[in-house]
mmCIF file of C-alpha atoms in Angstrom:
data_model
loop_
_atom_site.group_PDB
_atom_site.id
_atom_site.type_symbol
_atom_site.label_atom_id
_atom_site.label_comp_id
_atom_site.label_asym_id
_atom_site.label_seq_id
_atom_site.Cartn_x
_atom_site.Cartn_y
_atom_site.Cartn_z
ATOM 1 C CA UNK A 15 3.581 9.845 -17.639
ATOM 2 C CA UNK A 16 6.538 12.264 -17.370
ATOM 3 C CA UNK A 17 9.709 10.871 -15.851
ATOM 4 C CA UNK A 18 9.741 11.243 -12.009
ATOM 5 C CA UNK A 19 6.240 12.695 -11.977
ATOM 6 C CA UNK A 20 5.098 10.005 -9.537
ATOM 7 C CA UNK A 21 8.012 10.902 -7.201
ATOM 8 C CA UNK A 22 7.254 14.688 -7.548
ATOM 9 C CA UNK A 23 3.662 14.021 -6.457
ATOM 10 C CA UNK A 24 4.843 11.936 -3.537
ATOM 11 C CA UNK A 25 7.211 14.618 -2.147
ATOM 12 C CA UNK A 26 4.697 17.346 -2.769
ATOM 13 C CA UNK A 27 2.045 15.625 -0.804
ATOM 14 C CA UNK A 28 4.461 15.175 2.113
ATOM 15 C CA UNK A 29 5.542 18.813 2.008
ATOM 16 C CA UNK A 30 1.881 20.033 1.765
ATOM 17 C CA UNK A 31 0.907 17.961 4.874
ATOM 18 C CA UNK A 32 3.796 19.320 6.859
ATOM 19 C CA UNK A 33 3.598 22.998 5.769
ATOM 20 C CA UNK A 34 -0.184 23.372 5.465
ATOM 21 C CA UNK A 35 -1.668 20.849 7.943
ATOM 22 C CA UNK A 36 -4.707 23.100 8.606
ATOM 23 C CA UNK A 37 -5.579 22.922 4.931
ATOM 24 C CA UNK A 38 -4.879 19.256 4.253
ATOM 25 C CA UNK A 39 -7.139 18.171 7.204
ATOM 26 C CA UNK A 40 -10.187 19.807 5.594
ATOM 27 C CA UNK A 41 -10.917 16.602 3.616
ATOM 28 C CA UNK A 42 -10.228 14.187 6.435
ATOM 29 C CA UNK A 43 -13.772 12.979 6.441
ATOM 30 C CA UNK A 44 -13.393 11.797 2.924
ATOM 31 C CA UNK A 45 -10.289 9.580 3.541
ATOM 32 C CA UNK A 46 -12.132 6.281 3.132
ATOM 33 C CA UNK A 47 -13.758 7.547 -0.033
ATOM 34 C CA UNK A 48 -10.351 8.526 -1.420
ATOM 35 C CA UNK A 49 -8.977 5.091 -0.549
ATOM 36 C CA UNK A 50 -11.961 3.535 -2.243
ATOM 37 C CA UNK A 51 -11.326 5.550 -5.392
ATOM 38 C CA UNK A 52 -7.670 4.358 -5.539
ATOM 39 C CA UNK A 53 -8.781 0.761 -5.198
ATOM 40 C CA UNK A 54 -11.536 1.352 -7.889
ATOM 41 C CA UNK A 55 -8.993 2.690 -10.327
ATOM 42 C CA UNK A 56 -6.578 -0.151 -9.666
ATOM 43 C CA UNK A 57 -9.370 -2.836 -10.074
ATOM 44 C CA UNK A 58 -10.266 -1.206 -13.424
ATOM 45 C CA UNK A 59 -6.843 -2.092 -14.778
ATOM 46 C CA UNK A 60 -7.146 -5.845 -13.853
ATOM 47 C CA UNK A 61 -7.840 -8.018 -16.831
ATOM 48 C CA UNK A 62 -8.920 -11.662 -16.643
ATOM 49 C CA UNK A 63 -6.054 -12.655 -18.965
ATOM 50 C CA UNK A 64 -3.491 -11.168 -16.466
ATOM 51 C CA UNK A 65 -4.852 -13.314 -13.697
ATOM 52 C CA UNK A 66 -4.835 -16.411 -15.913
ATOM 53 C CA UNK A 67 -1.243 -15.720 -17.100
ATOM 54 C CA UNK A 68 0.203 -15.388 -13.667
ATOM 55 C CA UNK A 69 2.026 -18.410 -12.477
ATOM 56 C CA UNK A 70 -0.122 -19.777 -9.756
ATOM 57 C CA UNK A 71 2.706 -21.515 -7.826
ATOM 58 C CA UNK A 72 4.724 -18.183 -7.737
ATOM 59 C CA UNK A 73 1.623 -16.371 -6.648
ATOM 60 C CA UNK A 74 1.098 -18.701 -3.761
ATOM 61 C CA UNK A 75 4.665 -18.325 -2.582
ATOM 62 C CA UNK A 76 4.540 -14.537 -3.037
ATOM 63 C CA UNK A 77 1.381 -14.450 -0.867
ATOM 64 C CA UNK A 78 3.348 -16.156 1.908
ATOM 65 C CA UNK A 79 5.947 -13.393 1.746
ATOM 66 C CA UNK A 80 3.341 -10.709 1.823
ATOM 67 C CA UNK A 81 1.148 -12.185 4.504
ATOM 68 C CA UNK A 82 3.524 -14.285 6.657
ATOM 69 C CA UNK A 83 7.111 -13.145 6.357
ATOM 70 C CA UNK A 84 6.432 -9.451 6.532
ATOM 71 C CA UNK A 85 4.131 -9.488 9.678
ATOM 72 C CA UNK A 86 6.654 -11.657 11.459
ATOM 73 C CA UNK A 87 9.230 -8.903 10.934
ATOM 74 C CA UNK A 88 7.110 -6.722 13.410
ATOM 75 C CA UNK A 89 7.721 -9.022 16.286
ATOM 76 C CA UNK A 90 10.811 -7.145 17.559
ATOM 77 C CA UNK A 91 8.557 -4.124 18.149
ATOM 78 C CA UNK A 92 6.877 -6.210 20.968
ATOM 79 C CA UNK A 93 9.794 -4.871 23.052
ATOM 80 C CA UNK A 94 8.453 -1.332 22.577
ATOM 81 C CA UNK A 95 5.103 0.023 23.749
ATOM 82 C CA UNK A 96 2.011 -1.976 22.664
ATOM 83 C CA UNK A 97 0.553 0.779 20.498
ATOM 84 C CA UNK A 98 3.722 1.075 18.421
ATOM 85 C CA UNK A 99 3.832 -2.682 17.934
ATOM 86 C CA UNK A 100 0.235 -2.897 16.815
ATOM 87 C CA UNK A 101 0.845 0.001 14.400
ATOM 88 C CA UNK A 102 3.859 -1.692 12.795
ATOM 89 C CA UNK A 103 1.973 -5.031 12.714
ATOM 90 C CA UNK A 104 -0.893 -3.472 10.812
ATOM 91 C CA UNK A 105 1.614 -1.824 8.465
ATOM 92 C CA UNK A 106 3.459 -4.982 7.669
ATOM 93 C CA UNK A 107 0.416 -7.170 7.488
ATOM 94 C CA UNK A 108 -1.357 -5.115 4.897
ATOM 95 C CA UNK A 109 -1.663 -6.259 1.341
ATOM 96 C CA UNK A 110 0.555 -5.276 -1.551
ATOM 97 C CA UNK A 111 -0.030 -1.712 -2.683
ATOM 98 C CA UNK A 112 -2.104 -0.842 -5.782
ATOM 99 C CA UNK A 113 1.096 0.635 -7.209
ATOM 100 C CA UNK A 114 2.648 -2.860 -7.337
ATOM 101 C CA UNK A 115 1.688 -3.405 -11.002
ATOM 102 C CA UNK A 116 2.909 0.035 -11.937
ATOM 103 C CA UNK A 117 6.402 -0.522 -10.402
ATOM 104 C CA UNK A 118 6.558 -4.088 -11.658
ATOM 105 C CA UNK A 119 6.079 -2.776 -15.202
ATOM 106 C CA UNK A 120 8.456 0.154 -14.695
ATOM 107 C CA UNK A 121 11.249 -2.063 -13.311
ATOM 108 C CA UNK A 122 10.839 -4.829 -15.967
ATOM 109 C CA UNK A 123 9.184 -7.457 -13.703
ATOM 110 C CA UNK A 124 6.429 -9.920 -14.437
ATOM 111 C CA UNK A 125 3.498 -7.749 -15.087
ATOM 112 C CA UNK A 126 0.831 -10.470 -14.995
ATOM 113 C CA UNK A 127 2.167 -11.605 -11.566
ATOM 114 C CA UNK A 128 2.282 -8.045 -10.325
ATOM 115 C CA UNK A 129 -1.370 -7.397 -11.342
ATOM 116 C CA UNK A 130 -2.501 -10.800 -9.799
ATOM 117 C CA UNK A 131 -0.738 -10.214 -6.476
ATOM 118 C CA UNK A 132 -2.051 -6.620 -6.059
ATOM 119 C CA UNK A 133 -5.611 -7.784 -6.809
ATOM 120 C CA UNK A 134 -5.750 -11.077 -4.924
ATOM 121 C CA UNK A 135 -3.807 -9.803 -1.852
ATOM 122 C CA UNK A 136 -6.265 -6.932 -1.623
ATOM 123 C CA UNK A 137 -9.223 -9.403 -1.645
ATOM 124 C CA UNK A 138 -7.595 -11.807 0.868
ATOM 125 C CA UNK A 139 -6.754 -9.054 3.287
ATOM 126 C CA UNK A 140 -10.291 -8.895 4.500
ATOM 127 C CA UNK A 141 -9.519 -12.226 6.233
ATOM 128 C CA UNK A 142 -5.741 -12.149 6.633
ATOM 129 C CA UNK A 143 -5.444 -8.739 8.260
ATOM 130 C CA UNK A 144 -7.754 -9.302 11.213
ATOM 131 C CA UNK A 145 -6.491 -12.846 11.649
ATOM 132 C CA UNK A 146 -2.831 -11.798 11.608
ATOM 133 C CA UNK A 147 -3.359 -9.071 14.171
ATOM 134 C CA UNK A 148 -5.255 -11.533 16.341
ATOM 135 C CA UNK A 149 -2.594 -14.272 16.113
ATOM 136 C CA UNK A 150 0.567 -12.029 16.453
ATOM 137 C CA UNK A 151 -0.867 -9.250 18.475
ATOM 138 C CA UNK A 152 -1.624 -11.265 21.535
ATOM 139 C CA UNK A 153 -3.352 -9.178 24.234
ATOM 140 C CA UNK A 154 -2.492 -6.057 22.366
ATOM 141 C CA UNK A 155 -4.412 -7.373 19.441
ATOM 142 C CA UNK A 156 -7.676 -7.571 21.312
ATOM 143 C CA UNK A 157 -9.437 -4.978 19.124
ATOM 144 C CA UNK A 158 -12.863 -4.511 17.498
ATOM 145 C CA UNK A 159 -12.604 -6.567 14.305
ATOM 146 C CA UNK A 160 -16.038 -5.347 13.131
ATOM 147 C CA UNK A 161 -14.444 -1.881 12.600
ATOM 148 C CA UNK A 162 -11.680 -3.559 10.604
ATOM 149 C CA UNK A 163 -14.199 -5.537 8.473
ATOM 150 C CA UNK A 164 -16.230 -2.394 7.842
ATOM 151 C CA UNK A 165 -13.255 -0.392 6.562
ATOM 152 C CA UNK A 166 -12.085 -3.318 4.374
ATOM 153 C CA UNK A 167 -15.436 -3.764 2.864
ATOM 154 C CA UNK A 168 -15.779 0.006 2.223
ATOM 155 C CA UNK A 169 -12.338 0.510 0.647
ATOM 156 C CA UNK A 170 -11.668 -2.876 -0.986
ATOM 157 C CA UNK A 171 -14.736 -5.072 -1.608
ATOM 158 C CA UNK A 172 -17.143 -2.403 -2.712
ATOM 159 C CA UNK A 173 -14.711 -0.598 -5.034
ATOM 160 C CA UNK A 174 -13.729 -3.927 -6.632
ATOM 161 C CA UNK A 175 -17.355 -4.916 -7.193
ATOM 162 C CA UNK A 176 -18.037 -1.443 -8.651
ATOM 163 C CA UNK A 177 -15.031 -1.825 -11.027
ATOM 164 C CA UNK A 178 -16.174 -5.222 -12.214
ATOM 165 C CA UNK A 179 -19.597 -3.892 -12.965
ATOM 166 C CA UNK A 180 -18.237 -0.846 -14.667
ATOM 167 C CA UNK A 181 -16.007 -3.001 -16.917
ATOM 168 C CA UNK A 182 -19.114 -4.831 -18.011
ATOM 169 C CA UNK A 183 -21.481 -1.844 -18.533
ATOM 170 C CA UNK A 184 -19.244 1.089 -19.403
ATOM 171 C CA UNK A 185 -16.343 -0.335 -21.440
ATOM 172 C CA UNK A 186 -15.565 2.997 -23.231
ATOM 173 C CA UNK A 187 -15.458 5.027 -20.058
ATOM 174 C CA UNK A 188 -13.214 2.463 -18.480
ATOM 175 C CA UNK A 189 -10.893 2.467 -21.434
ATOM 176 C CA UNK A 190 -10.630 6.322 -21.070
ATOM 177 C CA UNK A 191 -9.965 6.139 -17.391
ATOM 178 C CA UNK A 192 -7.238 3.541 -17.884
ATOM 179 C CA UNK A 193 -5.705 5.526 -20.760
ATOM 180 C CA UNK A 194 -5.313 8.795 -18.855
ATOM 181 C CA UNK A 195 -3.886 7.874 -15.397
ATOM 182 C CA UNK A 196 -2.168 11.070 -14.504
ATOM 183 C CA UNK A 197 -5.176 12.600 -12.964
ATOM 184 C CA UNK A 198 -5.554 9.622 -10.636
ATOM 185 C CA UNK A 199 -2.426 10.954 -8.854
ATOM 186 C CA UNK A 200 -4.648 13.779 -7.648
ATOM 187 C CA UNK A 201 -6.485 11.301 -5.484
ATOM 188 C CA UNK A 202 -3.182 9.977 -4.065
ATOM 189 C CA UNK A 203 -2.023 13.548 -3.375
ATOM 190 C CA UNK A 204 -5.225 14.383 -1.553
ATOM 191 C CA UNK A 205 -5.115 11.267 0.513
ATOM 192 C CA UNK A 206 -1.369 11.387 1.378
ATOM 193 C CA UNK A 207 -1.283 15.025 2.185
ATOM 194 C CA UNK A 208 -4.315 14.557 4.382
ATOM 195 C CA UNK A 209 -2.621 11.643 6.220
ATOM 196 C CA UNK A 210 0.433 13.845 6.938
ATOM 197 C CA UNK A 211 -1.806 16.745 7.906
ATOM 198 C CA UNK A 212 -3.879 14.656 10.357
ATOM 199 C CA UNK A 213 -0.643 13.354 11.898
ATOM 200 C CA UNK A 214 1.049 16.718 12.200
ATOM 201 C CA UNK A 215 0.141 17.173 15.821
ATOM 202 C CA UNK A 216 1.669 13.807 16.696
ATOM 203 C CA UNK A 217 4.831 14.357 14.624
ATOM 204 C CA UNK A 218 5.470 17.729 16.152
ATOM 205 C CA UNK A 219 7.385 17.260 19.291
ATOM 206 C CA UNK A 220 8.316 13.753 18.334
ATOM 207 C CA UNK A 221 10.440 14.461 15.352
ATOM 208 C CA UNK A 222 13.346 12.235 16.492
ATOM 209 C CA UNK A 223 11.104 9.259 17.251
ATOM 210 C CA UNK A 224 9.254 9.799 13.970
ATOM 211 C CA UNK A 225 12.540 9.750 11.990
ATOM 212 C CA UNK A 226 13.776 6.751 13.884
ATOM 213 C CA UNK A 227 10.670 4.847 13.187
ATOM 214 C CA UNK A 228 10.698 5.778 9.531
ATOM 215 C CA UNK A 229 14.310 4.600 9.127
ATOM 216 C CA UNK A 230 13.644 1.322 10.930
ATOM 217 C CA UNK A 231 10.492 0.465 8.925
ATOM 218 C CA UNK A 232 12.309 1.459 5.749
ATOM 219 C CA UNK A 233 15.082 -1.045 6.507
ATOM 220 C CA UNK A 234 12.588 -3.761 7.382
ATOM 221 C CA UNK A 235 10.822 -3.229 4.064
ATOM 222 C CA UNK A 236 14.110 -3.458 2.267
ATOM 223 C CA UNK A 237 15.093 -6.583 4.167
ATOM 224 C CA UNK A 238 11.832 -8.344 3.464
ATOM 225 C CA UNK A 239 11.972 -7.284 -0.216
ATOM 226 C CA UNK A 240 15.534 -8.498 -0.513
ATOM 227 C CA UNK A 241 14.689 -11.883 0.866
ATOM 228 C CA UNK A 242 11.743 -12.192 -1.523
ATOM 229 C CA UNK A 243 13.961 -11.118 -4.390
ATOM 230 C CA UNK A 244 16.623 -13.738 -3.676
ATOM 231 C CA UNK A 245 13.899 -16.388 -3.350
ATOM 232 C CA UNK A 246 12.262 -15.263 -6.557
ATOM 233 C CA UNK A 247 15.448 -15.512 -8.695
ATOM 234 C CA UNK A 248 14.782 -19.297 -8.960
ATOM 235 C CA UNK A 249 11.947 -18.293 -11.180
ATOM 236 C CA UNK A 250 13.896 -15.843 -13.232
ATOM 237 C CA UNK A 251 14.835 -12.095 -13.054
ATOM 238 C CA UNK A 252 11.321 -10.824 -14.009
ATOM 239 C CA UNK A 253 9.629 -12.893 -11.205
ATOM 240 C CA UNK A 254 12.356 -11.818 -8.777
ATOM 241 C CA UNK A 255 11.623 -8.113 -9.430
ATOM 242 C CA UNK A 256 7.937 -8.687 -8.827
ATOM 243 C CA UNK A 257 8.664 -10.593 -5.625
ATOM 244 C CA UNK A 258 10.706 -7.607 -4.418
ATOM 245 C CA UNK A 259 8.073 -4.954 -5.222
ATOM 246 C CA UNK A 260 5.008 -6.851 -3.996
ATOM 247 C CA UNK A 261 6.683 -7.776 -0.705
ATOM 248 C CA UNK A 262 8.125 -4.384 0.176
ATOM 249 C CA UNK A 263 5.503 -2.021 -1.252
ATOM 250 C CA UNK A 264 2.525 -2.305 1.218
ATOM 251 C CA UNK A 265 -0.771 -0.527 1.221
ATOM 252 C CA UNK A 266 0.305 2.049 3.806
ATOM 253 C CA UNK A 267 -2.726 4.286 3.405
ATOM 254 C CA UNK A 268 -5.068 1.401 4.194
ATOM 255 C CA UNK A 269 -3.240 0.507 7.463
ATOM 256 C CA UNK A 270 -3.244 4.145 8.388
ATOM 257 C CA UNK A 271 -7.024 4.476 7.931
ATOM 258 C CA UNK A 272 -7.603 1.397 10.060
ATOM 259 C CA UNK A 273 -5.419 2.404 12.878
ATOM 260 C CA UNK A 274 -6.926 5.933 12.893
ATOM 261 C CA UNK A 275 -10.364 4.541 13.020
ATOM 262 C CA UNK A 276 -9.580 2.067 15.826
ATOM 263 C CA UNK A 277 -7.377 4.263 18.218
ATOM 264 C CA UNK A 278 -7.583 7.876 17.000
ATOM 265 C CA UNK A 279 -4.866 10.364 15.923
ATOM 266 C CA UNK A 280 -2.671 9.750 19.017
ATOM 267 C CA UNK A 281 -1.807 6.268 17.733
ATOM 268 C CA UNK A 282 -0.801 7.154 14.267
ATOM 269 C CA UNK A 283 2.963 8.045 14.558
ATOM 270 C CA UNK A 284 4.251 4.524 13.389
ATOM 271 C CA UNK A 285 1.576 4.556 10.624
ATOM 272 C CA UNK A 286 2.728 7.866 9.110
ATOM 273 C CA UNK A 287 6.352 6.753 9.606
ATOM 274 C CA UNK A 288 5.352 3.689 7.531
ATOM 275 C CA UNK A 289 3.747 5.862 4.848
ATOM 276 C CA UNK A 290 6.793 8.112 4.531
ATOM 277 C CA UNK A 291 9.079 5.067 4.428
ATOM 278 C CA UNK A 292 6.914 3.527 1.649
ATOM 279 C CA UNK A 293 7.000 6.908 -0.260
ATOM 280 C CA UNK A 294 10.774 7.017 -0.051
ATOM 281 C CA UNK A 295 11.061 3.416 -1.270
ATOM 282 C CA UNK A 296 8.700 4.155 -4.185
ATOM 283 C CA UNK A 297 10.465 7.288 -5.193
ATOM 284 C CA UNK A 298 13.804 5.357 -5.133
ATOM 285 C CA UNK A 299 12.127 2.618 -7.339
ATOM 286 C CA UNK A 300 11.273 5.362 -9.969
ATOM 287 C CA UNK A 301 14.517 7.174 -9.830
ATOM 288 C CA UNK A 302 17.133 4.506 -9.502
ATOM 289 C CA UNK A 303 15.257 1.138 -9.399
ATOM 290 C CA UNK A 304 16.039 0.132 -12.937
ATOM 291 C CA UNK A 305 19.787 0.479 -12.267
ATOM 292 C CA UNK A 306 19.629 -1.680 -9.076
ATOM 293 C CA UNK A 307 17.265 -4.465 -9.842
#
């Protein structure tokens, strides 16, 4: 993959959503399908040997950072309006992103641990995400969990099962898909530009609040990632890098899809702020990450 190609796609998707929202909303009905495709491609790259090679103790500790520390960072948002708090809670309680393994490899981290945390966190999120929103959300978290389960099954469980079956029955096809990954960024572009386009009506007129929320969430992601990195240094530099990436790079597109389904477009401002914050963080990883970590 060409240098900075990932970052170029990220910024192109943001620009397309902002400049051509009427175009990018045309595929909004296929948002969950695109999410499922991303999970399918990610699951295809998971090998049994990577799961076995991952240090199980480190994996357990890392899961605590992903599913306990990060959601707790949303609690100060309880001082804001309930919808903003729930949005940030969903954002920070989401599993590690599918891109975790990619950035772990790119930054010289523990690849086996990166693959394992991305895969296992995604599977566990079908239980942890509804439970976390219920426990920390209080009265604001009284939502329809059936809708959450439905989305998680559609975009996580089914794609993973499809990937496992494909790896058994269509080995050559899977090898080809894993070998040529650039075209998979088309799916990410379509999904990300659609999210920005769907949110355009909410962003317009609330630009200052949008930028403020993006900056705050970005700092929270950095803070959580930094704590995870410092803790991970006890296991070595490679593990520390993976701790940072897995903790700070969340599945922003998943949390957006859930909040959109539950509350509609009027509630997505903190979700799209989270998406942009994640994109900026991932672009920084690709451009200067190797020099920092």
